[in-house]
Amino acid sequence: MPAVAGVSMRIDAEVPAMNFFAQQEIARRQTRRMLVLFSLAVLAIVAAINVIVVLALGLADATAERTPVVDPMVVAGVSAVVLAVIGLATLYRVATLRGGGSAVAAQMGATPVANDTTDFAYRRLRNIVEEIAIASGVPVPSIHVLEQETSINAFASGYTSADAAVTVTRGCLDKLTRDELQGVIAHEFSHVLNGDMRLNIRLMGIAFGILVIAIIGRKMTQTAGYSRSRDSAGIALVGIALLAVGYIGVFFARLIKASIARQREYLADASAVQFTRQSDGIAGALKKIGGLAEGSKLTASDGEEVAHMLFGDGVGYSALFATHPRLTDRIRRLQPSFDPAEFAEIAADWSNPHQVAEDDDSASIARFAPASSHRAAAGHAAPLPSSLDEIAVTPQQVVAQVGNPDTADYAAASSLSMSLADELVDAAHSRADAMAVVLALLIGRDVHVRERQLGLVTRYFDERTSERVVELQAHAQRLHPMQRLPLAALAFPALRRHARPQLQVLVIALKQLIDADGRVTLDEYCLATLIRIQVIDALDPSASRVLGRITLAEVAAELADLFSVLAARGHDDAESARRAYALGMNEVLPRQLPTYAPPEDWTRALDRALPRLDLLAPAGKQCVILGLTHAISADGRVSVSEAELLRTVCAALHCPLPPILQPGA
């Protein structure tokens, strides 16, 4: 983990610096562990209910003066019914969350933040989220606020980064400074990048499946209370027994959720520090949770189901069920000199509103001035390169960047974002214009090609969209190649609010736009493919695969196509391309090097290869990225096109890469 000013050495000592691929392996192990533990809990519930049924039948036999007999068919039937109830309840709960992160936020009663909001607090939140998303190399997530919650809390939800949602409480907006809010959001992005969100949704589904037994028991007890039949007492007893068994299952479900969630919080805190360049922000947010009466507890929303997803303890669990480490422990990992007496000082300061400082200083407020003045400073940003040949890119450094942005990535994201034209940013934030922005990015410079492309836009979309594409394409053509993907990332929240049929048409139109002149450039392919991958993930987030299982040897043909295309497109002569190919392939298949043979239809070859490569295990994906970096840096020069293809491959493998490759040590 790179050194960051103001970060204590204790963070490095107690929180291991682990790369993205190691985190994916941990997520996989935790998923297996979760399934094993929940399976044991379910089996215990089945056994307990069978005991209840056998005792009830035995009691009935004794009352009828018959010899009690345990019927194996009854036991099997009861077991099948209980398993079916838990399984169906789990599937039902997961199905209600198929919409991804926004579905979770909506079920919590959160208010979506409009892309073009003029509210100061909302704009501040949106700017922070957008900058962190661009720096991380992922689409901007949807943003939501729990308006009725005055406490300080937040959570990230979804299956992948393409359908992620970040939700904060009103207390975060009202009580945190910009640095503190940035620390909270960076913490949540760690969960987005490290594969925690998918695991969290699965936890919600399985825990609900166990809870439903208690719900059935409660309903039976209530029904018996209203009934006057002779059997009501027996029904009540069975209901009470099911209620008891169900809540014993809930007890174990809470233990499992707590054991899985706690250690991930330490990692997310450390990642937030690395990303935001200082520990004061996230530490300040944690201190306010400890010092203010509202703390982090949710009151207007049901925090039980999402307790393991929250930034702070939203329920008030005892230590046994705590889904988060102790607050003082988290703060001391960030600031070893922390004294809990600071909680009382914060409480005293906030008890007198007149003594509370303004939320942001003048420098922070300047970031939320009208867009024209904000972006006027872009002229002072470092110029964007036409190639990266001045940077000594190393494979290890590129791998370290994947899913693990740091301060340099944040600075690059700010520079890229601020240098975008106001017209394009405003259009990207607009639901009506977001699709036109994406289409405008693919409109060519040649007059005849542009006419054919605009004809396709008119065929597939309405007249207004076609007119907006014409207006925006002049601005889009002035973009630096490295600005196009950040602009697409800004447009993504508005883009995915369109209906499924419209997004499916967009995917088809993108393909035809880049084919309009009969040839496809690497830049066109990368942009269209990135957008297509993200749109497809957003259309069916629960079906997107992040953790594969196949080995490198099983995708040898796909690897040969990918590395051949990269080498051929990144080098001027065949001999240099062959050397780059061999260098890269030696990293992934050292014992069975396929012959260098660039495919004639390279776009179709990549379209076939990338979905297969996404099925690789995390360690295999890491090898692929190492090999690709070896190949593109073989000649000591990394072109923007090569870097964008590398980023496209990373996106297809669900391994987000920040916008600018950083030099090695």
mmCIF file of N, CA, C and O in Angstrom, residues 391-434:
data_model
loop_
_atom_site.group_PDB
_atom_site.id
_atom_site.type_symbol
_atom_site.label_atom_id
_atom_site.label_comp_id
_atom_site.label_asym_id
_atom_site.label_seq_id
_atom_site.Cartn_x
_atom_site.Cartn_y
_atom_site.Cartn_z
ATOM 1 N N ILE A 391 6.298 7.102 -19.542
ATOM 2 C CA ILE A 391 6.073 6.405 -18.285
ATOM 3 C C ILE A 391 6.613 4.988 -18.370
ATOM 4 O O ILE A 391 6.333 4.268 -19.331
ATOM 5 N N ALA A 392 7.395 4.607 -17.376
ATOM 6 C CA ALA A 392 7.924 3.242 -17.315
ATOM 7 C C ALA A 392 6.882 2.361 -16.636
ATOM 8 O O ALA A 392 6.904 2.154 -15.428
ATOM 9 N N VAL A 393 5.939 1.867 -17.428
ATOM 10 C CA VAL A 393 4.862 1.047 -16.891
ATOM 11 C C VAL A 393 5.393 -0.344 -16.581
ATOM 12 O O VAL A 393 6.079 -0.954 -17.398
ATOM 13 N N THR A 394 5.082 -0.842 -15.383
ATOM 14 C CA THR A 394 5.490 -2.198 -15.018
ATOM 15 C C THR A 394 4.248 -3.048 -14.781
ATOM 16 O O THR A 394 3.233 -2.557 -14.275
ATOM 17 N N PRO A 395 4.292 -4.327 -15.159
ATOM 18 C CA PRO A 395 3.123 -5.194 -14.956
ATOM 19 C C PRO A 395 2.663 -5.248 -13.510
ATOM 20 O O PRO A 395 1.459 -5.234 -13.232
ATOM 21 N N GLN A 396 3.596 -5.305 -12.568
ATOM 22 C CA GLN A 396 3.220 -5.394 -11.157
ATOM 23 C C GLN A 396 2.453 -4.150 -10.712
ATOM 24 O O GLN A 396 1.489 -4.243 -9.944
ATOM 25 N N GLN A 397 2.875 -2.975 -11.212
ATOM 26 C CA GLN A 397 2.192 -1.750 -10.827
ATOM 27 C C GLN A 397 0.783 -1.698 -11.412
ATOM 28 O O GLN A 397 -0.165 -1.262 -10.754
ATOM 29 N N VAL A 398 0.621 -2.150 -12.654
ATOM 30 C CA VAL A 398 -0.706 -2.160 -13.268
ATOM 31 C C VAL A 398 -1.638 -3.091 -12.499
ATOM 32 O O VAL A 398 -2.784 -2.745 -12.210
ATOM 33 N N VAL A 399 -1.144 -4.277 -12.150
ATOM 34 C CA VAL A 399 -1.951 -5.215 -11.368
ATOM 35 C C VAL A 399 -2.332 -4.601 -10.025
ATOM 36 O O VAL A 399 -3.455 -4.766 -9.546
ATOM 37 N N ALA A 400 -1.391 -3.856 -9.424
ATOM 38 C CA ALA A 400 -1.682 -3.216 -8.138
ATOM 39 C C ALA A 400 -2.766 -2.152 -8.275
ATOM 40 O O ALA A 400 -3.493 -1.870 -7.321
ATOM 41 N N GLN A 401 -2.883 -1.542 -9.466
ATOM 42 C CA GLN A 401 -3.913 -0.523 -9.678
ATOM 43 C C GLN A 401 -5.312 -1.112 -9.803
ATOM 44 O O GLN A 401 -6.303 -0.434 -9.514
ATOM 45 N N VAL A 402 -5.416 -2.342 -10.276
ATOM 46 C CA VAL A 402 -6.731 -2.936 -10.543
ATOM 47 C C VAL A 402 -7.551 -2.991 -9.259
ATOM 48 O O VAL A 402 -7.143 -3.579 -8.261
ATOM 49 N N GLY A 403 -8.708 -2.358 -9.277
ATOM 50 C CA GLY A 403 -9.595 -2.376 -8.120
ATOM 51 C C GLY A 403 -8.995 -1.786 -6.871
ATOM 52 O O GLY A 403 -9.502 -2.013 -5.769
ATOM 53 N N ASN A 404 -7.938 -0.991 -7.022
ATOM 54 C CA ASN A 404 -7.207 -0.507 -5.847
ATOM 55 C C ASN A 404 -6.676 0.903 -6.108
ATOM 56 O O ASN A 404 -5.472 1.137 -6.081
ATOM 57 N N PRO A 405 -7.562 1.866 -6.376
ATOM 58 C CA PRO A 405 -7.116 3.223 -6.718
ATOM 59 C C PRO A 405 -6.440 3.909 -5.539
ATOM 60 O O PRO A 405 -6.730 3.625 -4.387
ATOM 61 N N ASP A 406 -5.511 4.812 -5.868
ATOM 62 C CA ASP A 406 -4.846 5.571 -4.817
ATOM 63 C C ASP A 406 -4.902 7.057 -5.140
ATOM 64 O O ASP A 406 -5.669 7.499 -5.995
ATOM 65 N N THR A 407 -4.070 7.842 -4.473
ATOM 66 C CA THR A 407 -4.147 9.298 -4.602
ATOM 67 C C THR A 407 -3.851 9.778 -6.012
ATOM 68 O O THR A 407 -4.460 10.735 -6.485
ATOM 69 N N ALA A 408 -2.906 9.129 -6.699
ATOM 70 C CA ALA A 408 -2.582 9.535 -8.064
ATOM 71 C C ALA A 408 -3.782 9.319 -8.987
ATOM 72 O O ALA A 408 -4.059 10.140 -9.880
ATOM 73 N N ASP A 409 -4.507 8.238 -8.791
ATOM 74 C CA ASP A 409 -5.695 7.971 -9.598
ATOM 75 C C ASP A 409 -6.782 9.008 -9.313
ATOM 76 O O ASP A 409 -7.499 9.438 -10.223
ATOM 77 N N TYR A 410 -6.895 9.405 -8.055
ATOM 78 C CA TYR A 410 -7.889 10.415 -7.696
ATOM 79 C C TYR A 410 -7.558 11.753 -8.365
ATOM 80 O O TYR A 410 -8.441 12.435 -8.907
ATOM 81 N N ALA A 411 -6.265 12.115 -8.353
ATOM 82 C CA ALA A 411 -5.849 13.369 -8.993
ATOM 83 C C ALA A 411 -6.108 13.318 -10.496
ATOM 84 O O ALA A 411 -6.566 14.296 -11.099
ATOM 85 N N ALA A 412 -5.815 12.168 -11.116
ATOM 86 C CA ALA A 412 -6.061 12.019 -12.548
ATOM 87 C C ALA A 412 -7.544 12.130 -12.862
ATOM 88 O O ALA A 412 -7.947 12.760 -13.846
ATOM 89 N N ALA A 413 -8.380 11.531 -12.021
ATOM 90 C CA ALA A 413 -9.828 11.585 -12.239
ATOM 91 C C ALA A 413 -10.340 13.016 -12.136
ATOM 92 O O ALA A 413 -11.179 13.446 -12.931
ATOM 93 N N SER A 414 -9.828 13.763 -11.176
ATOM 94 C CA SER A 414 -10.250 15.161 -11.025
ATOM 95 C C SER A 414 -9.864 15.969 -12.252
ATOM 96 O O SER A 414 -10.641 16.792 -12.751
ATOM 97 N N SER A 415 -8.639 15.734 -12.752
ATOM 98 C CA SER A 415 -8.173 16.457 -13.930
ATOM 99 C C SER A 415 -9.027 16.128 -15.146
ATOM 100 O O SER A 415 -9.444 17.016 -15.895
ATOM 101 N N LEU A 416 -9.302 14.845 -15.347
ATOM 102 C CA LEU A 416 -10.116 14.436 -16.492
ATOM 103 C C LEU A 416 -11.534 14.998 -16.392
ATOM 104 O O LEU A 416 -12.090 15.484 -17.376
ATOM 105 N N SER A 417 -12.110 14.941 -15.203
ATOM 106 C CA SER A 417 -13.480 15.404 -15.018
ATOM 107 C C SER A 417 -13.605 16.906 -15.246
ATOM 108 O O SER A 417 -14.518 17.376 -15.934
ATOM 109 N N MET A 418 -12.677 17.674 -14.672
ATOM 110 C CA MET A 418 -12.771 19.130 -14.768
ATOM 111 C C MET A 418 -12.486 19.641 -16.172
ATOM 112 O O MET A 418 -12.878 20.755 -16.521
ATOM 113 N N SER A 419 -11.792 18.855 -16.988
ATOM 114 C CA SER A 419 -11.445 19.322 -18.326
ATOM 115 C C SER A 419 -12.533 19.027 -19.351
ATOM 116 O O SER A 419 -12.394 19.383 -20.517
ATOM 117 N N LEU A 420 -13.617 18.389 -18.941
ATOM 118 C CA LEU A 420 -14.716 18.107 -19.862
ATOM 119 C C LEU A 420 -15.554 19.362 -20.109
ATOM 120 O O LEU A 420 -15.764 20.170 -19.206
ATOM 121 N N ALA A 421 -16.042 19.517 -21.315
ATOM 122 C CA ALA A 421 -16.859 20.677 -21.665
ATOM 123 C C ALA A 421 -18.182 20.654 -20.897
ATOM 124 O O ALA A 421 -18.769 19.592 -20.667
ATOM 125 N N ASP A 422 -18.637 21.841 -20.511
ATOM 126 C CA ASP A 422 -19.879 21.955 -19.737
ATOM 127 C C ASP A 422 -21.063 21.322 -20.475
ATOM 128 O O ASP A 422 -21.906 20.650 -19.860
ATOM 129 N N GLU A 423 -21.136 21.547 -21.792
ATOM 130 C CA GLU A 423 -22.272 21.029 -22.551
ATOM 131 C C GLU A 423 -22.341 19.501 -22.472
ATOM 132 O O GLU A 423 -23.427 18.927 -22.360
ATOM 133 N N LEU A 424 -21.185 18.862 -22.535
ATOM 134 C CA LEU A 424 -21.166 17.405 -22.492
ATOM 135 C C LEU A 424 -21.514 16.887 -21.099
ATOM 136 O O LEU A 424 -22.235 15.893 -20.960
ATOM 137 N N VAL A 425 -21.009 17.540 -20.067
ATOM 138 C CA VAL A 425 -21.295 17.110 -18.697
ATOM 139 C C VAL A 425 -22.776 17.276 -18.384
ATOM 140 O O VAL A 425 -23.416 16.379 -17.811
ATOM 141 N N ASP A 426 -23.339 18.418 -18.768
ATOM 142 C CA ASP A 426 -24.766 18.651 -18.524
ATOM 143 C C ASP A 426 -25.618 17.608 -19.255
ATOM 144 O O ASP A 426 -26.603 17.097 -18.708
ATOM 145 N N ALA A 427 -25.242 17.303 -20.483
ATOM 146 C CA ALA A 427 -25.994 16.308 -21.246
ATOM 147 C C ALA A 427 -25.842 14.917 -20.642
ATOM 148 O O ALA A 427 -26.793 14.137 -20.602
ATOM 149 N N ALA A 428 -24.642 14.597 -20.147
ATOM 150 C CA ALA A 428 -24.407 13.287 -19.533
ATOM 151 C C ALA A 428 -25.253 13.106 -18.280
ATOM 152 O O ALA A 428 -25.666 11.989 -17.953
ATOM 153 N N HIS A 429 -25.514 14.184 -17.568
ATOM 154 C CA HIS A 429 -26.319 14.116 -16.351
ATOM 155 C C HIS A 429 -27.817 14.057 -16.638
ATOM 156 O O HIS A 429 -28.607 13.793 -15.733
ATOM 157 N N SER A 430 -28.210 14.326 -17.869
ATOM 158 C CA SER A 430 -29.626 14.393 -18.217
ATOM 159 C C SER A 430 -30.109 13.044 -18.748
ATOM 160 O O SER A 430 -29.506 12.463 -19.648
ATOM 161 N N ARG A 431 -31.207 12.560 -18.200
ATOM 162 C CA ARG A 431 -31.772 11.303 -18.695
ATOM 163 C C ARG A 431 -32.153 11.420 -20.160
ATOM 164 O O ARG A 431 -31.988 10.473 -20.939
ATOM 165 N N ALA A 432 -32.637 12.585 -20.570
ATOM 166 C CA ALA A 432 -33.076 12.776 -21.950
ATOM 167 C C ALA A 432 -31.908 12.774 -22.929
ATOM 168 O O ALA A 432 -32.073 12.404 -24.102
ATOM 169 N N ASP A 433 -30.710 13.175 -22.451
ATOM 170 C CA ASP A 433 -29.578 13.359 -23.361
ATOM 171 C C ASP A 433 -28.450 12.353 -23.174
ATOM 172 O O ASP A 433 -27.504 12.344 -23.961
ATOM 173 N N ALA A 434 -28.511 11.523 -22.123
ATOM 174 C CA ALA A 434 -27.397 10.612 -21.840
ATOM 175 C C ALA A 434 -27.124 9.667 -23.006
ATOM 176 O O ALA A 434 -25.973 9.401 -23.366
#
